[in-house]
PDB file of C-alpha atoms in Angstrom:
ATOM      1  CA  ASP A 108     -15.091   2.126   5.931  1.00  0.00           C
ATOM      2  CA  SER A 109     -13.684   4.199   3.056  1.00  0.00           C
ATOM      3  CA  GLY A 110     -12.937   1.206   0.836  1.00  0.00           C
ATOM      4  CA  VAL A 111      -9.264   2.025   0.690  1.00  0.00           C
ATOM      5  CA  THR A 112      -7.053  -0.659   2.105  1.00  0.00           C
ATOM      6  CA  GLN A 113      -3.538  -0.088   3.456  1.00  0.00           C
ATOM      7  CA  THR A 114      -1.129  -2.743   4.608  1.00  0.00           C
ATOM      8  CA  PRO A 115       0.561  -3.201   6.994  1.00  0.00           C
ATOM      9  CA  LYS A 116      -1.081  -1.120   9.703  1.00  0.00           C
ATOM     10  CA  HIS A 117       2.088  -0.932  11.739  1.00  0.00           C
ATOM     11  CA  LEU A 118       5.712  -1.317  10.696  1.00  0.00           C
ATOM     12  CA  ILE A 119       8.760  -1.220  12.971  1.00  0.00           C
ATOM     13  CA  THR A 120      12.154  -1.199  11.378  1.00  0.00           C
ATOM     14  CA  ALA A 121      15.705   0.045  11.842  1.00  0.00           C
ATOM     15  CA  THR A 122      17.632   2.921  10.394  1.00  0.00           C
ATOM     16  CA  GLY A 123      19.074   2.134   6.971  1.00  0.00           C
ATOM     17  CA  GLN A 124      16.465  -0.387   6.049  1.00  0.00           C
ATOM     18  CA  ARG A 125      13.923  -0.439   3.213  1.00  0.00           C
ATOM     19  CA  VAL A 126      10.201  -0.949   3.491  1.00  0.00           C
ATOM     20  CA  THR A 127       7.259  -1.147   1.138  1.00  0.00           C
ATOM     21  CA  LEU A 128       3.785   0.194   1.961  1.00  0.00           C
ATOM     22  CA  ARG A 129       0.860  -1.077  -0.030  1.00  0.00           C
ATOM     23  CA  CYS A 130      -2.409   0.521  -0.981  1.00  0.00           C
ATOM     24  CA  SER A 131      -5.505  -0.855  -2.670  1.00  0.00           C
ATOM     25  CA  PRO A 132      -7.815   1.980  -3.864  1.00  0.00           C
ATOM     26  CA  ARG A 133     -11.552   2.001  -3.670  1.00  0.00           C
ATOM     27  CA  SER A 134     -13.156  -0.152  -6.353  1.00  0.00           C
ATOM     28  CA  GLY A 135     -13.330   1.825  -9.622  1.00  0.00           C
ATOM     29  CA  ASP A 136     -10.944   4.590  -8.502  1.00  0.00           C
ATOM     30  CA  LEU A 137      -8.193   5.247 -10.919  1.00  0.00           C
ATOM     31  CA  SER A 138      -6.175   7.771  -8.908  1.00  0.00           C
ATOM     32  CA  VAL A 139      -4.002   7.144  -5.906  1.00  0.00           C
ATOM     33  CA  TYR A 140      -2.388   9.727  -3.591  1.00  0.00           C
ATOM     34  CA  TRP A 141       0.220   9.287  -0.921  1.00  0.00           C
ATOM     35  CA  TYR A 142       0.566  11.555   2.115  1.00  0.00           C
ATOM     36  CA  GLN A 143       2.880  11.551   5.128  1.00  0.00           C
ATOM     37  CA  GLN A 144       1.549  12.773   8.444  1.00  0.00           C
ATOM     38  CA  SER A 145       3.760  13.806  11.286  1.00  0.00           C
ATOM     39  CA  LEU A 146       3.315  15.929  14.351  1.00  0.00           C
ATOM     40  CA  ASP A 147       5.630  18.716  13.262  1.00  0.00           C
ATOM     41  CA  GLN A 148       4.979  18.817   9.492  1.00  0.00           C
ATOM     42  CA  GLY A 149       1.251  18.023   9.427  1.00  0.00           C
ATOM     43  CA  LEU A 150      -0.066  16.217   6.375  1.00  0.00           C
ATOM     44  CA  GLN A 151       2.472  16.414   3.568  1.00  0.00           C
ATOM     45  CA  PHE A 152       1.541  15.468  -0.079  1.00  0.00           C
ATOM     46  CA  LEU A 153       4.026  13.063  -1.507  1.00  0.00           C
ATOM     47  CA  ILE A 154       2.800  11.893  -4.909  1.00  0.00           C
ATOM     48  CA  GLN A 155      -0.212  11.191  -7.048  1.00  0.00           C
ATOM     49  CA  TYR A 156      -0.817   8.543  -9.722  1.00  0.00           C
ATOM     50  CA  TYR A 157      -3.529   8.213 -12.243  1.00  0.00           C
ATOM     51  CA  ASN A 158      -4.110   4.895 -14.102  1.00  0.00           C
ATOM     52  CA  GLY A 159      -0.452   3.901 -13.624  1.00  0.00           C
ATOM     53  CA  GLU A 160       1.068   7.214 -14.548  1.00  0.00           C
ATOM     54  CA  GLU A 161       2.598   9.791 -12.138  1.00  0.00           C
ATOM     55  CA  ARG A 162       0.373  12.836 -12.201  1.00  0.00           C
ATOM     56  CA  ALA A 163       1.650  15.228  -9.516  1.00  0.00           C
ATOM     57  CA  LYS A 164       4.666  15.244  -7.242  1.00  0.00           C
ATOM     58  CA  GLY A 165       5.045  16.908  -3.863  1.00  0.00           C
ATOM     59  CA  ASN A 166       7.694  16.833  -1.168  1.00  0.00           C
ATOM     60  CA  ILE A 167       8.842  13.325  -1.824  1.00  0.00           C
ATOM     61  CA  LEU A 168      12.418  12.552  -0.936  1.00  0.00           C
ATOM     62  CA  GLU A 169      14.757  10.883  -3.460  1.00  0.00           C
ATOM     63  CA  ARG A 170      15.013   7.930  -1.057  1.00  0.00           C
ATOM     64  CA  PHE A 171      11.255   7.362  -1.563  1.00  0.00           C
ATOM     65  CA  SER A 172       9.670   6.039  -4.726  1.00  0.00           C
ATOM     66  CA  ALA A 173       6.152   4.900  -5.679  1.00  0.00           C
ATOM     67  CA  GLN A 174       4.359   3.205  -8.466  1.00  0.00           C
ATOM     68  CA  GLN A 175       0.804   2.233  -9.433  1.00  0.00           C
ATOM     69  CA  PHE A 176       0.416  -1.163 -11.031  1.00  0.00           C
ATOM     70  CA  PRO A 177      -1.990  -2.338 -13.783  1.00  0.00           C
ATOM     71  CA  ASP A 178      -4.448  -3.617 -11.186  1.00  0.00           C
ATOM     72  CA  LEU A 179      -4.396  -0.072  -9.786  1.00  0.00           C
ATOM     73  CA  HIS A 180      -2.906  -0.920  -6.469  1.00  0.00           C
ATOM     74  CA  SER A 181       0.063   1.244  -5.414  1.00  0.00           C
ATOM     75  CA  GLU A 182       3.192   0.788  -3.412  1.00  0.00           C
ATOM     76  CA  LEU A 183       5.308   3.313  -1.655  1.00  0.00           C
ATOM     77  CA  ASN A 184       8.988   2.309  -1.207  1.00  0.00           C
ATOM     78  CA  LEU A 185      11.030   3.989   1.438  1.00  0.00           C
ATOM     79  CA  SER A 186      14.787   3.249   1.545  1.00  0.00           C
ATOM     80  CA  SER A 187      17.794   4.160   3.626  1.00  0.00           C
ATOM     81  CA  LEU A 188      15.342   4.899   6.449  1.00  0.00           C
ATOM     82  CA  GLU A 189      16.155   7.589   8.931  1.00  0.00           C
ATOM     83  CA  LEU A 190      14.633   8.316  12.328  1.00  0.00           C
ATOM     84  CA  GLY A 191      12.805  11.287  10.909  1.00  0.00           C
ATOM     85  CA  ASP A 192      10.939   9.103   8.529  1.00  0.00           C
ATOM     86  CA  SER A 193       8.839   7.842  11.342  1.00  0.00           C
ATOM     87  CA  ALA A 194       5.259   8.924  10.582  1.00  0.00           C
ATOM     88  CA  LEU A 195       1.833   7.864   9.584  1.00  0.00           C
ATOM     89  CA  TYR A 196       1.611   7.292   5.875  1.00  0.00           C
ATOM     90  CA  PHE A 197      -1.814   7.628   4.252  1.00  0.00           C
ATOM     91  CA  CYS A 198      -2.970   6.516   0.906  1.00  0.00           C
ATOM     92  CA  ALA A 199      -6.065   8.035  -0.713  1.00  0.00           C
ATOM     93  CA  SER A 200      -7.963   7.402  -3.818  1.00  0.00           C
ATOM     94  CA  SER A 201     -10.472   9.202  -6.023  1.00  0.00           C
ATOM     95  CA  GLU A 202     -12.386   8.234  -9.172  1.00  0.00           C
ATOM     96  CA  THR A 203     -10.425  10.057 -11.855  1.00  0.00           C
ATOM     97  CA  GLY A 204      -8.163  12.507 -10.033  1.00  0.00           C
ATOM     98  CA  GLY A 205     -10.395  15.424 -11.088  1.00  0.00           C
ATOM     99  CA  PHE A 206      -9.972  18.776  -9.454  1.00  0.00           C
ATOM    100  CA  SER A 207     -13.385  18.714  -7.676  1.00  0.00           C
ATOM    101  CA  GLU A 208     -13.271  15.115  -6.482  1.00  0.00           C
ATOM    102  CA  LYS A 209     -13.152  14.225  -2.783  1.00  0.00           C
ATOM    103  CA  LEU A 210     -10.500  11.897  -1.594  1.00  0.00           C
ATOM    104  CA  PHE A 211     -11.179   8.608   0.205  1.00  0.00           C
ATOM    105  CA  PHE A 212      -8.466   7.847   2.750  1.00  0.00           C
ATOM    106  CA  GLY A 213      -7.239   4.557   4.088  1.00  0.00           C
ATOM    107  CA  SER A 214      -6.460   4.074   7.810  1.00  0.00           C
ATOM    108  CA  GLY A 215      -2.754   4.611   7.278  1.00  0.00           C
ATOM    109  CA  THR A 216       0.460   2.675   7.975  1.00  0.00           C
ATOM    110  CA  GLN A 217       2.246   3.720  11.108  1.00  0.00           C
ATOM    111  CA  LEU A 218       6.036   3.548  10.400  1.00  0.00           C
ATOM    112  CA  SER A 219       8.399   3.553  13.349  1.00  0.00           C
ATOM    113  CA  VAL A 220      12.133   3.714  12.564  1.00  0.00           C
ATOM    114  CA  LEU A 221      14.311   2.826  15.514  1.00  0.00           C
TER     115      LEU A 221
ATOM    116  CA  ALA B1098       3.218  29.210  -4.186  1.00  0.00           C
ATOM    117  CA  GLN B1099       0.143  27.218  -3.117  1.00  0.00           C
ATOM    118  CA  SER B1100      -0.490  27.132   0.622  1.00  0.00           C
ATOM    119  CA  VAL B1101      -3.111  26.645   3.276  1.00  0.00           C
ATOM    120  CA  ALA B1102      -3.018  28.144   6.802  1.00  0.00           C
ATOM    121  CA  GLN B1103      -4.969  27.048   9.814  1.00  0.00           C
ATOM    122  CA  PRO B1104      -4.009  29.665  12.383  1.00  0.00           C
ATOM    123  CA  GLU B1105      -5.298  27.778  15.419  1.00  0.00           C
ATOM    124  CA  ASP B1106      -3.728  24.515  16.590  1.00  0.00           C
ATOM    125  CA  GLN B1107      -6.685  23.958  18.973  1.00  0.00           C
ATOM    126  CA  VAL B1108     -10.132  25.324  19.470  1.00  0.00           C
ATOM    127  CA  ASN B1109     -12.286  24.730  22.569  1.00  0.00           C
ATOM    128  CA  VAL B1110     -15.979  25.222  22.461  1.00  0.00           C
ATOM    129  CA  ALA B1111     -18.730  24.406  24.868  1.00  0.00           C
ATOM    130  CA  GLU B1112     -21.382  21.895  23.763  1.00  0.00           C
ATOM    131  CA  GLY B1113     -24.307  23.696  22.186  1.00  0.00           C
ATOM    132  CA  ASN B1114     -22.314  26.760  21.247  1.00  0.00           C
ATOM    133  CA  PRO B1115     -21.508  27.706  17.676  1.00  0.00           C
ATOM    134  CA  LEU B1116     -18.043  26.729  16.443  1.00  0.00           C
ATOM    135  CA  THR B1117     -15.679  28.170  13.786  1.00  0.00           C
ATOM    136  CA  VAL B1118     -12.472  26.619  12.625  1.00  0.00           C
ATOM    137  CA  LYS B1119     -10.441  29.064  10.515  1.00  0.00           C
ATOM    138  CA  CYS B1120      -8.717  28.487   7.215  1.00  0.00           C
ATOM    139  CA  THR B1121      -6.946  30.827   4.789  1.00  0.00           C
ATOM    140  CA  TYR B1122      -5.438  29.846   1.482  1.00  0.00           C
ATOM    141  CA  SER B1123      -3.085  31.124  -1.240  1.00  0.00           C
ATOM    142  CA  VAL B1124      -3.225  29.804  -4.803  1.00  0.00           C
ATOM    143  CA  SER B1125      -2.272  31.225  -8.182  1.00  0.00           C
ATOM    144  CA  GLY B1126      -5.501  30.250  -9.865  1.00  0.00           C
ATOM    145  CA  ASN B1127      -9.099  29.540  -8.876  1.00  0.00           C
ATOM    146  CA  PRO B1128      -9.117  27.449  -5.798  1.00  0.00           C
ATOM    147  CA  TYR B1129     -10.927  24.218  -5.068  1.00  0.00           C
ATOM    148  CA  LEU B1130     -11.414  24.150  -1.257  1.00  0.00           C
ATOM    149  CA  PHE B1131     -12.130  21.188   1.022  1.00  0.00           C
ATOM    150  CA  TRP B1132     -12.594  20.323   4.671  1.00  0.00           C
ATOM    151  CA  TYR B1133     -11.762  16.898   6.065  1.00  0.00           C
ATOM    152  CA  VAL B1134     -12.057  15.465   9.618  1.00  0.00           C
ATOM    153  CA  GLN B1135      -9.914  12.857  11.261  1.00  0.00           C
ATOM    154  CA  TYR B1136     -11.043  10.866  14.244  1.00  0.00           C
ATOM    155  CA  PRO B1137      -8.498   9.009  16.387  1.00  0.00           C
ATOM    156  CA  ASN B1138      -6.823   6.052  14.703  1.00  0.00           C
ATOM    157  CA  ARG B1139      -8.728   6.716  11.428  1.00  0.00           C
ATOM    158  CA  GLY B1140      -8.077   8.172   8.067  1.00  0.00           C
ATOM    159  CA  LEU B1141      -9.385  11.480   6.986  1.00  0.00           C
ATOM    160  CA  GLN B1142     -13.048  11.760   5.983  1.00  0.00           C
ATOM    161  CA  PHE B1143     -14.477  14.303   3.544  1.00  0.00           C
ATOM    162  CA  LEU B1144     -16.863  16.980   5.047  1.00  0.00           C
ATOM    163  CA  LEU B1145     -17.529  19.436   2.285  1.00  0.00           C
ATOM    164  CA  LYS B1146     -16.103  21.325  -0.698  1.00  0.00           C
ATOM    165  CA  TYR B1147     -16.298  24.641  -2.491  1.00  0.00           C
ATOM    166  CA  ILE B1148     -15.923  24.600  -6.224  1.00  0.00           C
ATOM    167  CA  THR B1149     -17.970  27.439  -7.509  1.00  0.00           C
ATOM    168  CA  GLY B1150     -21.322  29.110  -6.941  1.00  0.00           C
ATOM    169  CA  ASP B1151     -22.794  29.915  -3.516  1.00  0.00           C
ATOM    170  CA  ASN B1152     -20.332  31.106  -1.018  1.00  0.00           C
ATOM    171  CA  LEU B1153     -21.949  29.140   1.767  1.00  0.00           C
ATOM    172  CA  VAL B1154     -21.623  25.320   1.312  1.00  0.00           C
ATOM    173  CA  LYS B1155     -23.211  22.696   3.429  1.00  0.00           C
ATOM    174  CA  GLY B1156     -21.667  19.398   4.269  1.00  0.00           C
ATOM    175  CA  SER B1157     -21.862  16.326   6.431  1.00  0.00           C
ATOM    176  CA  TYR B1158     -22.825  16.192  10.139  1.00  0.00           C
ATOM    177  CA  GLY B1159     -24.382  19.693  10.044  1.00  0.00           C
ATOM    178  CA  PHE B1160     -21.155  21.540   9.089  1.00  0.00           C
ATOM    179  CA  GLU B1161     -21.006  24.371   6.651  1.00  0.00           C
ATOM    180  CA  ALA B1162     -18.214  26.569   5.345  1.00  0.00           C
ATOM    181  CA  GLU B1163     -18.131  30.111   4.025  1.00  0.00           C
ATOM    182  CA  PHE B1164     -15.901  30.972   1.066  1.00  0.00           C
ATOM    183  CA  ASN B1165     -14.704  34.589   1.125  1.00  0.00           C
ATOM    184  CA  LYS B1166     -12.686  35.445  -1.976  1.00  0.00           C
ATOM    185  CA  SER B1167     -11.505  38.869  -0.834  1.00  0.00           C
ATOM    186  CA  GLN B1168     -10.178  37.508   2.447  1.00  0.00           C
ATOM    187  CA  THR B1169      -9.026  34.267   0.846  1.00  0.00           C
ATOM    188  CA  SER B1170     -10.686  32.337   3.686  1.00  0.00           C
ATOM    189  CA  PHE B1171     -12.828  29.272   3.914  1.00  0.00           C
ATOM    190  CA  HIS B1172     -13.851  28.921   7.579  1.00  0.00           C
ATOM    191  CA  LEU B1173     -15.691  25.882   8.817  1.00  0.00           C
ATOM    192  CA  LYS B1174     -18.739  26.458  11.055  1.00  0.00           C
ATOM    193  CA  LYS B1175     -21.476  24.662  12.863  1.00  0.00           C
ATOM    194  CA  PRO B1176     -24.335  26.376  14.634  1.00  0.00           C
ATOM    195  CA  SER B1177     -24.477  24.020  17.720  1.00  0.00           C
ATOM    196  CA  ALA B1178     -21.404  21.890  18.675  1.00  0.00           C
ATOM    197  CA  LEU B1179     -21.747  18.288  19.855  1.00  0.00           C
ATOM    198  CA  VAL B1180     -19.216  16.475  21.997  1.00  0.00           C
ATOM    199  CA  SER B1181     -18.855  13.937  19.112  1.00  0.00           C
ATOM    200  CA  ASP B1182     -17.537  16.741  16.903  1.00  0.00           C
ATOM    201  CA  SER B1183     -14.268  16.598  18.842  1.00  0.00           C
ATOM    202  CA  ALA B1184     -11.611  15.662  16.264  1.00  0.00           C
ATOM    203  CA  LEU B1185      -8.795  16.943  14.081  1.00  0.00           C
ATOM    204  CA  TYR B1186      -9.982  19.138  11.145  1.00  0.00           C
ATOM    205  CA  PHE B1187      -8.069  19.766   8.039  1.00  0.00           C
ATOM    206  CA  CYS B1188      -8.541  22.391   5.375  1.00  0.00           C
ATOM    207  CA  ALA B1189      -7.210  21.598   1.928  1.00  0.00           C
ATOM    208  CA  VAL B1190      -6.826  23.479  -1.393  1.00  0.00           C
ATOM    209  CA  ARG B1191      -6.334  22.240  -4.880  1.00  0.00           C
ATOM    210  CA  ASP B1192      -4.810  24.498  -7.438  1.00  0.00           C
ATOM    211  CA  MET B1193      -5.771  23.898 -11.018  1.00  0.00           C
ATOM    212  CA  ARG B1194      -2.469  25.132 -12.247  1.00  0.00           C
ATOM    213  CA  ASN B1195      -0.345  22.452 -10.609  1.00  0.00           C
ATOM    214  CA  ASP B1196      -2.815  19.736  -9.710  1.00  0.00           C
ATOM    215  CA  LYS B1197      -1.613  19.292  -6.073  1.00  0.00           C
ATOM    216  CA  ILE B1198      -3.881  18.908  -3.119  1.00  0.00           C
ATOM    217  CA  ILE B1199      -2.307  20.762  -0.234  1.00  0.00           C
ATOM    218  CA  PHE B1200      -3.537  20.277   3.428  1.00  0.00           C
ATOM    219  CA  GLY B1201      -3.222  22.672   6.355  1.00  0.00           C
ATOM    220  CA  LYS B1202      -1.592  21.463   9.544  1.00  0.00           C
ATOM    221  CA  GLY B1203      -4.952  20.791  11.140  1.00  0.00           C
ATOM    222  CA  THR B1204      -6.949  22.204  14.020  1.00  0.00           C
ATOM    223  CA  ARG B1205      -7.824  20.122  16.973  1.00  0.00           C
ATOM    224  CA  LEU B1206     -11.421  20.853  18.029  1.00  0.00           C
ATOM    225  CA  HIS B1207     -12.418  20.062  21.682  1.00  0.00           C
ATOM    226  CA  ILE B1208     -16.101  20.255  22.461  1.00  0.00           C
ATOM    227  CA  LEU B1209     -16.586  20.543  26.211  1.00  0.00           C
ATOM    228  CA  PRO B1210     -19.610  18.865  27.758  1.00  0.00           C
TER     229      PRO B1210
END
């Protein structure tokens, strides 16, 4: 068990809808990362937060947004969902977001857009 | 631009034989390199990292990786493969200049009994 908790584990929704994915980092970790994993694109970096502030941004669509709250949990909001958004979404955390730190990954949220 | 390439989608190795999973990278600054493993229905788990120092780094489960600056490679190796090593392996690079961690597409390793 990595100590990173993601909810829900599975999510099935329809095109055009909006969903929220939740992540609780490992106790004491200040930095949270979001990744999207799909068969054709592999593991794509979306965004990183450190202690509530956005730190790095990857290939995150404008329809997607994220935030990290004062208690350090994070949420990834996906809106106007399309079929192509179906993927496994991972959250990871690290102690301070330092360059040499390893990431601890949650088990992911499997999103299916029908 | 920062990138990571894993040229093999799948690698098959007989149990007991040595294994190599290849990774090459491109960054604008000094690289921080990582290997992660993903078992079915699980998140990624850290195996090892190269930051600086010895080019050969040792990690979990008997894995090691060799950093080669001239070839911009960071291949994962193990002297004797186990069936339980069968999983999806990801190479990742972190570029100090833009603070992103980029993963390769992954290599599926099959260890044949």
